[in-house]
């Protein structure tokens, strides 16, 4: 039923400072996919080390090759690679991974500003190669992980306008907090619980820039829909052609209720079958051409 745009799988999970292991093994991932009704998944390697242990893109390619087409590999490149400069030859590496079967790049989450010249170099190269890019936006700079943007997402808008042929897939707390207007800029660091007062920057950007898509995975995507169920239906109706189901499972027992929420919206008639199918699997299939 579902095509998961946001999956992490490690052959060799590692121990976190909290004492538990990240991420799912291939065997654990297969079990969870059966439980959740997932028939295909995009594997996203993590290469930036601010919070997580980096993973080889080659490992993800190998896992995908052994999956009989169920797992689609993305590559990932930290924009500081090679020379930590704004003219690093990242394009050659993207082409290398594209020739190995990678269909996109992500999850991109180095803790840099979107307008950082090194990140701009990455975007320029990705647009030229023709891959979609899945990114995580944060409101924190010099702490933790994620691409930094200011309140109101002005840097994201700059990038959407500058790279019109690059398909951006938005994700993360600081992205989803702005589905509505912020009562306080600090709300970008949390999952706002209040209802939508007025439309935020995310609907505006989706309406203005056809190269922006969105990933409903993790607590941030779920909260964006649950905090105001009436507005969630309005939002999904308008942008059902660019929304994507995702889980972002990080450990074996992590719940993922987003699928049940979407099914309930469909079964109660709040979301049409065509809209549900697009979000569940159609949009990512169309974007990747798989």
PDB file of C-alpha atoms in Angstrom:
ATOM      1  CA  UNK A   1       0.000   0.000   0.000  1.00  0.00           C
ATOM      2  CA  UNK A   2       2.709   2.491   1.028  1.00  0.00           C
ATOM      3  CA  UNK A   3       5.934   3.668  -0.601  1.00  0.00           C
ATOM      4  CA  UNK A   4       8.082   5.041   2.237  1.00  0.00           C
ATOM      5  CA  UNK A   5      10.115   8.086   1.182  1.00  0.00           C
ATOM      6  CA  UNK A   6      12.141   8.110   4.406  1.00  0.00           C
ATOM      7  CA  UNK A   7      13.907   4.934   5.567  1.00  0.00           C
ATOM      8  CA  UNK A   8      17.218   4.385   7.358  1.00  0.00           C
ATOM      9  CA  UNK A   9      18.836   0.931   7.438  1.00  0.00           C
ATOM     10  CA  UNK A  10      22.271   0.086   8.833  1.00  0.00           C
ATOM     11  CA  UNK A  11      23.951  -3.294   8.432  1.00  0.00           C
ATOM     12  CA  UNK A  12      25.783  -2.539  11.663  1.00  0.00           C
ATOM     13  CA  UNK A  13      23.778  -0.375  14.094  1.00  0.00           C
ATOM     14  CA  UNK A  14      25.794   1.624  16.591  1.00  0.00           C
ATOM     15  CA  UNK A  15      25.375   2.527  20.249  1.00  0.00           C
ATOM     16  CA  UNK A  16      24.153   6.038  21.080  1.00  0.00           C
ATOM     17  CA  UNK A  17      25.088   8.042  24.204  1.00  0.00           C
ATOM     18  CA  UNK A  18      21.579   7.231  25.441  1.00  0.00           C
ATOM     19  CA  UNK A  19      22.430   3.539  25.519  1.00  0.00           C
ATOM     20  CA  UNK A  20      20.267   2.269  22.645  1.00  0.00           C
ATOM     21  CA  UNK A  21      21.153   1.216  19.125  1.00  0.00           C
ATOM     22  CA  UNK A  22      20.542   3.163  15.917  1.00  0.00           C
ATOM     23  CA  UNK A  23      19.305   2.293  13.255  1.00  0.00           C
ATOM     24  CA  UNK A  24      17.219  -0.686  12.077  1.00  0.00           C
ATOM     25  CA  UNK A  25      19.029  -3.687  10.626  1.00  0.00           C
ATOM     26  CA  UNK A  26      17.858  -4.970   7.217  1.00  0.00           C
ATOM     27  CA  UNK A  27      16.042  -7.827   8.947  1.00  0.00           C
ATOM     28  CA  UNK A  28      14.288  -5.501  11.395  1.00  0.00           C
ATOM     29  CA  UNK A  29      13.298  -3.188   8.572  1.00  0.00           C
ATOM     30  CA  UNK A  30      11.649  -6.033   6.645  1.00  0.00           C
ATOM     31  CA  UNK A  31       9.565  -6.934   9.708  1.00  0.00           C
ATOM     32  CA  UNK A  32       8.410  -3.338  10.220  1.00  0.00           C
ATOM     33  CA  UNK A  33       7.538  -2.937   6.542  1.00  0.00           C
ATOM     34  CA  UNK A  34       5.227  -5.945   6.741  1.00  0.00           C
ATOM     35  CA  UNK A  35       3.601  -4.576   9.897  1.00  0.00           C
ATOM     36  CA  UNK A  36       3.012  -1.147   8.362  1.00  0.00           C
ATOM     37  CA  UNK A  37       1.941  -2.223   4.880  1.00  0.00           C
ATOM     38  CA  UNK A  38       5.000  -0.801   3.127  1.00  0.00           C
ATOM     39  CA  UNK A  39       5.838  -2.363  -0.227  1.00  0.00           C
ATOM     40  CA  UNK A  40       8.763  -0.117  -1.236  1.00  0.00           C
ATOM     41  CA  UNK A  41      11.130   2.246   0.565  1.00  0.00           C
ATOM     42  CA  UNK A  42      13.724   4.886  -0.205  1.00  0.00           C
ATOM     43  CA  UNK A  43      16.950   4.220   1.723  1.00  0.00           C
ATOM     44  CA  UNK A  44      18.567   7.436   2.947  1.00  0.00           C
ATOM     45  CA  UNK A  45      22.214   7.269   4.033  1.00  0.00           C
ATOM     46  CA  UNK A  46      23.415   9.683   6.708  1.00  0.00           C
ATOM     47  CA  UNK A  47      26.840  11.197   6.057  1.00  0.00           C
ATOM     48  CA  UNK A  48      27.027  14.322   8.247  1.00  0.00           C
ATOM     49  CA  UNK A  49      28.387  13.621  11.705  1.00  0.00           C
ATOM     50  CA  UNK A  50      26.926  16.385  13.895  1.00  0.00           C
ATOM     51  CA  UNK A  51      24.616  13.901  15.644  1.00  0.00           C
ATOM     52  CA  UNK A  52      24.774  10.539  13.871  1.00  0.00           C
ATOM     53  CA  UNK A  53      27.503   8.120  12.870  1.00  0.00           C
ATOM     54  CA  UNK A  54      28.037   8.444   9.106  1.00  0.00           C
ATOM     55  CA  UNK A  55      27.094   5.581   6.818  1.00  0.00           C
ATOM     56  CA  UNK A  56      28.703   4.513   3.558  1.00  0.00           C
ATOM     57  CA  UNK A  57      26.627   5.253   0.475  1.00  0.00           C
ATOM     58  CA  UNK A  58      28.033   2.010  -0.879  1.00  0.00           C
ATOM     59  CA  UNK A  59      26.371   0.108   1.970  1.00  0.00           C
ATOM     60  CA  UNK A  60      22.983   1.543   0.996  1.00  0.00           C
ATOM     61  CA  UNK A  61      23.547   0.707  -2.675  1.00  0.00           C
ATOM     62  CA  UNK A  62      24.440  -2.875  -1.704  1.00  0.00           C
ATOM     63  CA  UNK A  63      21.335  -3.230   0.468  1.00  0.00           C
ATOM     64  CA  UNK A  64      19.167  -1.947  -2.369  1.00  0.00           C
ATOM     65  CA  UNK A  65      20.745  -4.318  -4.882  1.00  0.00           C
ATOM     66  CA  UNK A  66      19.847  -7.275  -2.640  1.00  0.00           C
ATOM     67  CA  UNK A  67      16.221  -6.189  -2.118  1.00  0.00           C
ATOM     68  CA  UNK A  68      14.712  -7.319  -5.444  1.00  0.00           C
ATOM     69  CA  UNK A  69      13.659  -3.761  -6.199  1.00  0.00           C
ATOM     70  CA  UNK A  70      11.908  -3.078  -2.885  1.00  0.00           C
ATOM     71  CA  UNK A  71      14.533  -0.616  -1.660  1.00  0.00           C
ATOM     72  CA  UNK A  72      15.490   2.421  -3.735  1.00  0.00           C
ATOM     73  CA  UNK A  73      18.900   3.936  -2.912  1.00  0.00           C
ATOM     74  CA  UNK A  74      19.571   7.622  -2.462  1.00  0.00           C
ATOM     75  CA  UNK A  75      23.112   8.893  -2.215  1.00  0.00           C
ATOM     76  CA  UNK A  76      24.254  11.572   0.187  1.00  0.00           C
ATOM     77  CA  UNK A  77      27.131  14.036   0.154  1.00  0.00           C
ATOM     78  CA  UNK A  78      28.204  16.441   2.855  1.00  0.00           C
ATOM     79  CA  UNK A  79      28.860  19.783   1.092  1.00  0.00           C
ATOM     80  CA  UNK A  80      32.135  20.111   3.019  1.00  0.00           C
ATOM     81  CA  UNK A  81      33.565  17.030   1.288  1.00  0.00           C
ATOM     82  CA  UNK A  82      36.782  17.138  -0.778  1.00  0.00           C
ATOM     83  CA  UNK A  83      37.956  20.661   0.082  1.00  0.00           C
ATOM     84  CA  UNK A  84      35.424  22.294   2.447  1.00  0.00           C
ATOM     85  CA  UNK A  85      35.023  25.015  -0.163  1.00  0.00           C
ATOM     86  CA  UNK A  86      32.354  26.492  -2.398  1.00  0.00           C
ATOM     87  CA  UNK A  87      33.941  25.094  -5.555  1.00  0.00           C
ATOM     88  CA  UNK A  88      34.428  21.466  -4.510  1.00  0.00           C
ATOM     89  CA  UNK A  89      33.837  19.111  -7.490  1.00  0.00           C
ATOM     90  CA  UNK A  90      30.739  17.526  -5.961  1.00  0.00           C
ATOM     91  CA  UNK A  91      29.103  16.992  -9.329  1.00  0.00           C
ATOM     92  CA  UNK A  92      31.496  14.219 -10.299  1.00  0.00           C
ATOM     93  CA  UNK A  93      30.599  12.310  -7.130  1.00  0.00           C
ATOM     94  CA  UNK A  94      26.878  12.758  -7.752  1.00  0.00           C
ATOM     95  CA  UNK A  95      27.290  11.389 -11.274  1.00  0.00           C
ATOM     96  CA  UNK A  96      29.249   8.450  -9.881  1.00  0.00           C
ATOM     97  CA  UNK A  97      26.435   7.549  -7.483  1.00  0.00           C
ATOM     98  CA  UNK A  98      23.762   8.166 -10.109  1.00  0.00           C
ATOM     99  CA  UNK A  99      25.496   5.659 -12.367  1.00  0.00           C
ATOM    100  CA  UNK A 100      25.399   3.199  -9.451  1.00  0.00           C
ATOM    101  CA  UNK A 101      21.605   3.444  -9.353  1.00  0.00           C
ATOM    102  CA  UNK A 102      20.952   6.222  -6.826  1.00  0.00           C
ATOM    103  CA  UNK A 103      17.713   8.086  -7.586  1.00  0.00           C
ATOM    104  CA  UNK A 104      18.122  11.105  -5.332  1.00  0.00           C
ATOM    105  CA  UNK A 105      20.130  12.658  -2.512  1.00  0.00           C
ATOM    106  CA  UNK A 106      19.245  12.719   1.168  1.00  0.00           C
ATOM    107  CA  UNK A 107      18.716  12.894   3.985  1.00  0.00           C
ATOM    108  CA  UNK A 108      20.763  16.095   3.711  1.00  0.00           C
ATOM    109  CA  UNK A 109      21.303  17.524   7.198  1.00  0.00           C
ATOM    110  CA  UNK A 110      24.680  19.222   7.778  1.00  0.00           C
ATOM    111  CA  UNK A 111      24.326  22.075  10.249  1.00  0.00           C
ATOM    112  CA  UNK A 112      24.939  24.869   7.752  1.00  0.00           C
ATOM    113  CA  UNK A 113      22.789  27.728   6.546  1.00  0.00           C
ATOM    114  CA  UNK A 114      20.972  27.159   3.267  1.00  0.00           C
ATOM    115  CA  UNK A 115      22.733  30.222   1.869  1.00  0.00           C
ATOM    116  CA  UNK A 116      26.171  28.965   2.926  1.00  0.00           C
ATOM    117  CA  UNK A 117      28.307  29.019  -0.260  1.00  0.00           C
ATOM    118  CA  UNK A 118      29.271  25.378   0.277  1.00  0.00           C
ATOM    119  CA  UNK A 119      25.635  24.325   0.467  1.00  0.00           C
ATOM    120  CA  UNK A 120      24.834  26.456  -2.558  1.00  0.00           C
ATOM    121  CA  UNK A 121      27.523  24.568  -4.443  1.00  0.00           C
ATOM    122  CA  UNK A 122      25.812  21.302  -3.538  1.00  0.00           C
ATOM    123  CA  UNK A 123      22.429  22.571  -4.726  1.00  0.00           C
ATOM    124  CA  UNK A 124      23.887  23.807  -7.996  1.00  0.00           C
ATOM    125  CA  UNK A 125      25.449  20.413  -8.675  1.00  0.00           C
ATOM    126  CA  UNK A 126      22.333  18.459  -7.674  1.00  0.00           C
ATOM    127  CA  UNK A 127      20.150  20.558  -9.978  1.00  0.00           C
ATOM    128  CA  UNK A 128      22.529  19.969 -12.862  1.00  0.00           C
ATOM    129  CA  UNK A 129      22.542  16.199 -12.292  1.00  0.00           C
ATOM    130  CA  UNK A 130      18.748  16.106 -12.015  1.00  0.00           C
ATOM    131  CA  UNK A 131      18.218  14.405  -8.654  1.00  0.00           C
ATOM    132  CA  UNK A 132      15.551  15.316  -6.069  1.00  0.00           C
ATOM    133  CA  UNK A 133      16.918  16.379  -2.686  1.00  0.00           C
ATOM    134  CA  UNK A 134      15.388  15.456   0.687  1.00  0.00           C
ATOM    135  CA  UNK A 135      16.484  17.745   3.510  1.00  0.00           C
ATOM    136  CA  UNK A 136      15.871  18.405   7.200  1.00  0.00           C
ATOM    137  CA  UNK A 137      15.459  22.022   8.338  1.00  0.00           C
ATOM    138  CA  UNK A 138      16.386  23.155  11.845  1.00  0.00           C
ATOM    139  CA  UNK A 139      16.120  26.388  13.778  1.00  0.00           C
ATOM    140  CA  UNK A 140      19.476  25.844  15.512  1.00  0.00           C
ATOM    141  CA  UNK A 141      22.861  26.822  14.156  1.00  0.00           C
ATOM    142  CA  UNK A 142      26.146  25.456  15.537  1.00  0.00           C
ATOM    143  CA  UNK A 143      24.296  22.857  17.588  1.00  0.00           C
ATOM    144  CA  UNK A 144      22.751  19.573  16.504  1.00  0.00           C
ATOM    145  CA  UNK A 145      21.935  18.601  12.940  1.00  0.00           C
ATOM    146  CA  UNK A 146      19.899  19.974  10.054  1.00  0.00           C
ATOM    147  CA  UNK A 147      20.050  22.757   7.503  1.00  0.00           C
ATOM    148  CA  UNK A 148      19.460  26.105   9.191  1.00  0.00           C
ATOM    149  CA  UNK A 149      16.877  28.640   8.084  1.00  0.00           C
ATOM    150  CA  UNK A 150      15.478  31.748   9.748  1.00  0.00           C
ATOM    151  CA  UNK A 151      11.876  32.157  10.927  1.00  0.00           C
ATOM    152  CA  UNK A 152       9.659  32.446   7.877  1.00  0.00           C
ATOM    153  CA  UNK A 153      11.978  30.218   5.801  1.00  0.00           C
ATOM    154  CA  UNK A 154      13.449  33.049   3.676  1.00  0.00           C
ATOM    155  CA  UNK A 155      16.550  31.059   2.776  1.00  0.00           C
ATOM    156  CA  UNK A 156      14.459  28.161   1.524  1.00  0.00           C
ATOM    157  CA  UNK A 157      12.462  30.544  -0.656  1.00  0.00           C
ATOM    158  CA  UNK A 158      15.695  31.966  -2.040  1.00  0.00           C
ATOM    159  CA  UNK A 159      16.820  28.448  -2.989  1.00  0.00           C
ATOM    160  CA  UNK A 160      13.474  27.446  -4.485  1.00  0.00           C
ATOM    161  CA  UNK A 161      13.599  30.495  -6.738  1.00  0.00           C
ATOM    162  CA  UNK A 162      17.287  30.165  -7.597  1.00  0.00           C
ATOM    163  CA  UNK A 163      17.087  26.456  -8.498  1.00  0.00           C
ATOM    164  CA  UNK A 164      13.695  26.024 -10.219  1.00  0.00           C
ATOM    165  CA  UNK A 165      14.642  22.663 -11.742  1.00  0.00           C
ATOM    166  CA  UNK A 166      15.686  21.138  -8.420  1.00  0.00           C
ATOM    167  CA  UNK A 167      12.970  19.194  -6.602  1.00  0.00           C
ATOM    168  CA  UNK A 168      13.232  19.914  -2.859  1.00  0.00           C
ATOM    169  CA  UNK A 169      11.533  17.501  -0.413  1.00  0.00           C
ATOM    170  CA  UNK A 170      10.902  19.324   2.874  1.00  0.00           C
ATOM    171  CA  UNK A 171      11.115  17.624   6.266  1.00  0.00           C
ATOM    172  CA  UNK A 172      11.895  18.373   9.888  1.00  0.00           C
ATOM    173  CA  UNK A 173      10.524  20.332  12.870  1.00  0.00           C
ATOM    174  CA  UNK A 174      11.489  23.814  11.663  1.00  0.00           C
ATOM    175  CA  UNK A 175       9.882  23.076   8.296  1.00  0.00           C
ATOM    176  CA  UNK A 176       6.630  21.626   9.606  1.00  0.00           C
ATOM    177  CA  UNK A 177       6.192  24.141  12.434  1.00  0.00           C
ATOM    178  CA  UNK A 178       5.553  26.707   9.709  1.00  0.00           C
ATOM    179  CA  UNK A 179       2.502  24.982   8.278  1.00  0.00           C
ATOM    180  CA  UNK A 180       0.827  27.727  10.341  1.00  0.00           C
ATOM    181  CA  UNK A 181       1.959  31.138  11.520  1.00  0.00           C
ATOM    182  CA  UNK A 182       4.268  31.013  14.517  1.00  0.00           C
ATOM    183  CA  UNK A 183       3.005  32.442  17.772  1.00  0.00           C
ATOM    184  CA  UNK A 184       6.607  32.484  18.930  1.00  0.00           C
ATOM    185  CA  UNK A 185       9.804  31.897  16.905  1.00  0.00           C
ATOM    186  CA  UNK A 186      10.827  29.363  19.559  1.00  0.00           C
ATOM    187  CA  UNK A 187       7.979  27.146  18.349  1.00  0.00           C
ATOM    188  CA  UNK A 188      10.284  26.080  15.517  1.00  0.00           C
ATOM    189  CA  UNK A 189      12.227  23.975  18.007  1.00  0.00           C
ATOM    190  CA  UNK A 190       9.171  22.011  19.135  1.00  0.00           C
ATOM    191  CA  UNK A 191       5.997  20.397  17.868  1.00  0.00           C
ATOM    192  CA  UNK A 192       3.421  23.199  18.254  1.00  0.00           C
ATOM    193  CA  UNK A 193       0.211  21.900  19.817  1.00  0.00           C
ATOM    194  CA  UNK A 194      -2.037  24.876  19.110  1.00  0.00           C
ATOM    195  CA  UNK A 195      -4.399  24.970  16.142  1.00  0.00           C
ATOM    196  CA  UNK A 196      -3.518  26.834  12.955  1.00  0.00           C
ATOM    197  CA  UNK A 197      -4.248  30.552  13.442  1.00  0.00           C
ATOM    198  CA  UNK A 198      -3.405  31.480   9.862  1.00  0.00           C
ATOM    199  CA  UNK A 199      -1.636  29.718   7.032  1.00  0.00           C
ATOM    200  CA  UNK A 200       2.106  29.660   7.484  1.00  0.00           C
ATOM    201  CA  UNK A 201       5.029  29.798   5.126  1.00  0.00           C
ATOM    202  CA  UNK A 202       4.913  26.151   4.075  1.00  0.00           C
ATOM    203  CA  UNK A 203       1.536  26.427   2.287  1.00  0.00           C
ATOM    204  CA  UNK A 204       2.669  29.689   0.716  1.00  0.00           C
ATOM    205  CA  UNK A 205       5.887  28.152  -0.591  1.00  0.00           C
ATOM    206  CA  UNK A 206       4.085  25.067  -1.901  1.00  0.00           C
ATOM    207  CA  UNK A 207       1.570  27.271  -3.688  1.00  0.00           C
ATOM    208  CA  UNK A 208       4.268  29.527  -5.146  1.00  0.00           C
ATOM    209  CA  UNK A 209       7.025  27.069  -6.056  1.00  0.00           C
ATOM    210  CA  UNK A 210       6.084  23.840  -7.863  1.00  0.00           C
ATOM    211  CA  UNK A 211       9.548  22.405  -7.144  1.00  0.00           C
ATOM    212  CA  UNK A 212       8.773  22.027  -3.413  1.00  0.00           C
ATOM    213  CA  UNK A 213       7.452  18.673  -2.155  1.00  0.00           C
ATOM    214  CA  UNK A 214       6.939  17.428   1.403  1.00  0.00           C
ATOM    215  CA  UNK A 215       7.729  14.349   3.486  1.00  0.00           C
ATOM    216  CA  UNK A 216       5.146  13.483   6.164  1.00  0.00           C
ATOM    217  CA  UNK A 217       7.482  11.277   8.195  1.00  0.00           C
ATOM    218  CA  UNK A 218       8.488  11.408  11.853  1.00  0.00           C
ATOM    219  CA  UNK A 219       6.873  13.288  14.688  1.00  0.00           C
ATOM    220  CA  UNK A 220       7.135  16.613  12.887  1.00  0.00           C
ATOM    221  CA  UNK A 221       5.062  15.534   9.891  1.00  0.00           C
ATOM    222  CA  UNK A 222       2.541  13.734  12.078  1.00  0.00           C
ATOM    223  CA  UNK A 223       2.169  16.733  14.388  1.00  0.00           C
ATOM    224  CA  UNK A 224       1.635  19.065  11.434  1.00  0.00           C
ATOM    225  CA  UNK A 225      -1.510  17.098  10.562  1.00  0.00           C
ATOM    226  CA  UNK A 226      -2.755  16.268  14.072  1.00  0.00           C
ATOM    227  CA  UNK A 227      -2.508  19.733  15.634  1.00  0.00           C
ATOM    228  CA  UNK A 228      -5.466  20.962  13.548  1.00  0.00           C
ATOM    229  CA  UNK A 229      -7.357  18.141  11.874  1.00  0.00           C
ATOM    230  CA  UNK A 230      -9.682  20.429   9.911  1.00  0.00           C
ATOM    231  CA  UNK A 231      -6.833  22.403   8.404  1.00  0.00           C
ATOM    232  CA  UNK A 232      -4.912  19.180   7.744  1.00  0.00           C
ATOM    233  CA  UNK A 233      -7.683  18.031   5.414  1.00  0.00           C
ATOM    234  CA  UNK A 234      -7.661  21.374   3.599  1.00  0.00           C
ATOM    235  CA  UNK A 235      -3.880  21.224   3.282  1.00  0.00           C
ATOM    236  CA  UNK A 236      -3.820  17.667   1.951  1.00  0.00           C
ATOM    237  CA  UNK A 237      -6.598  18.395  -0.532  1.00  0.00           C
ATOM    238  CA  UNK A 238      -4.677  21.291  -2.052  1.00  0.00           C
ATOM    239  CA  UNK A 239      -1.230  19.724  -2.060  1.00  0.00           C
ATOM    240  CA  UNK A 240      -1.971  16.018  -2.464  1.00  0.00           C
ATOM    241  CA  UNK A 241       0.059  16.041  -5.692  1.00  0.00           C
ATOM    242  CA  UNK A 242       3.303  16.756  -3.798  1.00  0.00           C
ATOM    243  CA  UNK A 243       2.926  15.002  -0.457  1.00  0.00           C
ATOM    244  CA  UNK A 244       4.722  11.759   0.399  1.00  0.00           C
ATOM    245  CA  UNK A 245       4.172   9.103   3.042  1.00  0.00           C
ATOM    246  CA  UNK A 246       7.225   8.410   5.189  1.00  0.00           C
ATOM    247  CA  UNK A 247       8.212   6.804   8.486  1.00  0.00           C
ATOM    248  CA  UNK A 248      11.766   7.864   9.479  1.00  0.00           C
ATOM    249  CA  UNK A 249      12.036   4.829  11.763  1.00  0.00           C
ATOM    250  CA  UNK A 250      15.211   5.060  13.832  1.00  0.00           C
ATOM    251  CA  UNK A 251      14.805   2.069  16.174  1.00  0.00           C
ATOM    252  CA  UNK A 252      12.984  -1.240  15.948  1.00  0.00           C
ATOM    253  CA  UNK A 253      10.019  -0.538  18.237  1.00  0.00           C
ATOM    254  CA  UNK A 254       9.360   3.047  17.172  1.00  0.00           C
ATOM    255  CA  UNK A 255       5.660   3.665  16.469  1.00  0.00           C
ATOM    256  CA  UNK A 256       4.644   5.168  13.133  1.00  0.00           C
ATOM    257  CA  UNK A 257       0.975   6.212  13.157  1.00  0.00           C
ATOM    258  CA  UNK A 258       1.049   8.387  10.021  1.00  0.00           C
ATOM    259  CA  UNK A 259      -0.209   5.530   7.839  1.00  0.00           C
ATOM    260  CA  UNK A 260      -3.192   4.875  10.097  1.00  0.00           C
ATOM    261  CA  UNK A 261      -4.011   8.584  10.080  1.00  0.00           C
ATOM    262  CA  UNK A 262      -4.032   8.717   6.271  1.00  0.00           C
ATOM    263  CA  UNK A 263      -6.112   5.537   6.025  1.00  0.00           C
ATOM    264  CA  UNK A 264      -8.619   6.959   8.501  1.00  0.00           C
ATOM    265  CA  UNK A 265      -8.931  10.171   6.470  1.00  0.00           C
ATOM    266  CA  UNK A 266      -9.617   8.088   3.383  1.00  0.00           C
ATOM    267  CA  UNK A 267     -12.052   5.696   5.032  1.00  0.00           C
ATOM    268  CA  UNK A 268     -14.065   8.538   6.566  1.00  0.00           C
ATOM    269  CA  UNK A 269     -14.318  10.297   3.213  1.00  0.00           C
ATOM    270  CA  UNK A 270     -12.180  13.269   4.218  1.00  0.00           C
ATOM    271  CA  UNK A 271      -9.499  12.294   1.702  1.00  0.00           C
ATOM    272  CA  UNK A 272     -10.386  10.948  -1.722  1.00  0.00           C
ATOM    273  CA  UNK A 273      -8.981   7.673  -3.028  1.00  0.00           C
ATOM    274  CA  UNK A 274      -7.008   9.497  -5.702  1.00  0.00           C
ATOM    275  CA  UNK A 275      -5.502  11.873  -3.146  1.00  0.00           C
ATOM    276  CA  UNK A 276      -4.705   9.037  -0.764  1.00  0.00           C
ATOM    277  CA  UNK A 277      -3.020   6.979  -3.483  1.00  0.00           C
ATOM    278  CA  UNK A 278      -0.919   9.954  -4.564  1.00  0.00           C
ATOM    279  CA  UNK A 279       0.396  10.543  -1.047  1.00  0.00           C
ATOM    280  CA  UNK A 280       0.740   6.851  -0.179  1.00  0.00           C
ATOM    281  CA  UNK A 281       2.823   5.914  -3.203  1.00  0.00           C
ATOM    282  CA  UNK A 282       1.989   7.763  -6.424  1.00  0.00           C
ATOM    283  CA  UNK A 283       3.930  10.987  -5.968  1.00  0.00           C
ATOM    284  CA  UNK A 284       7.240   9.407  -5.018  1.00  0.00           C
ATOM    285  CA  UNK A 285       6.869   6.858  -7.826  1.00  0.00           C
ATOM    286  CA  UNK A 286       6.282   9.681 -10.297  1.00  0.00           C
ATOM    287  CA  UNK A 287       9.106  11.853  -8.983  1.00  0.00           C
ATOM    288  CA  UNK A 288      11.696   9.068  -9.080  1.00  0.00           C
ATOM    289  CA  UNK A 289      10.383   7.382 -12.221  1.00  0.00           C
ATOM    290  CA  UNK A 290      10.466   3.926 -10.631  1.00  0.00           C
TER     291      UNK A 290
END
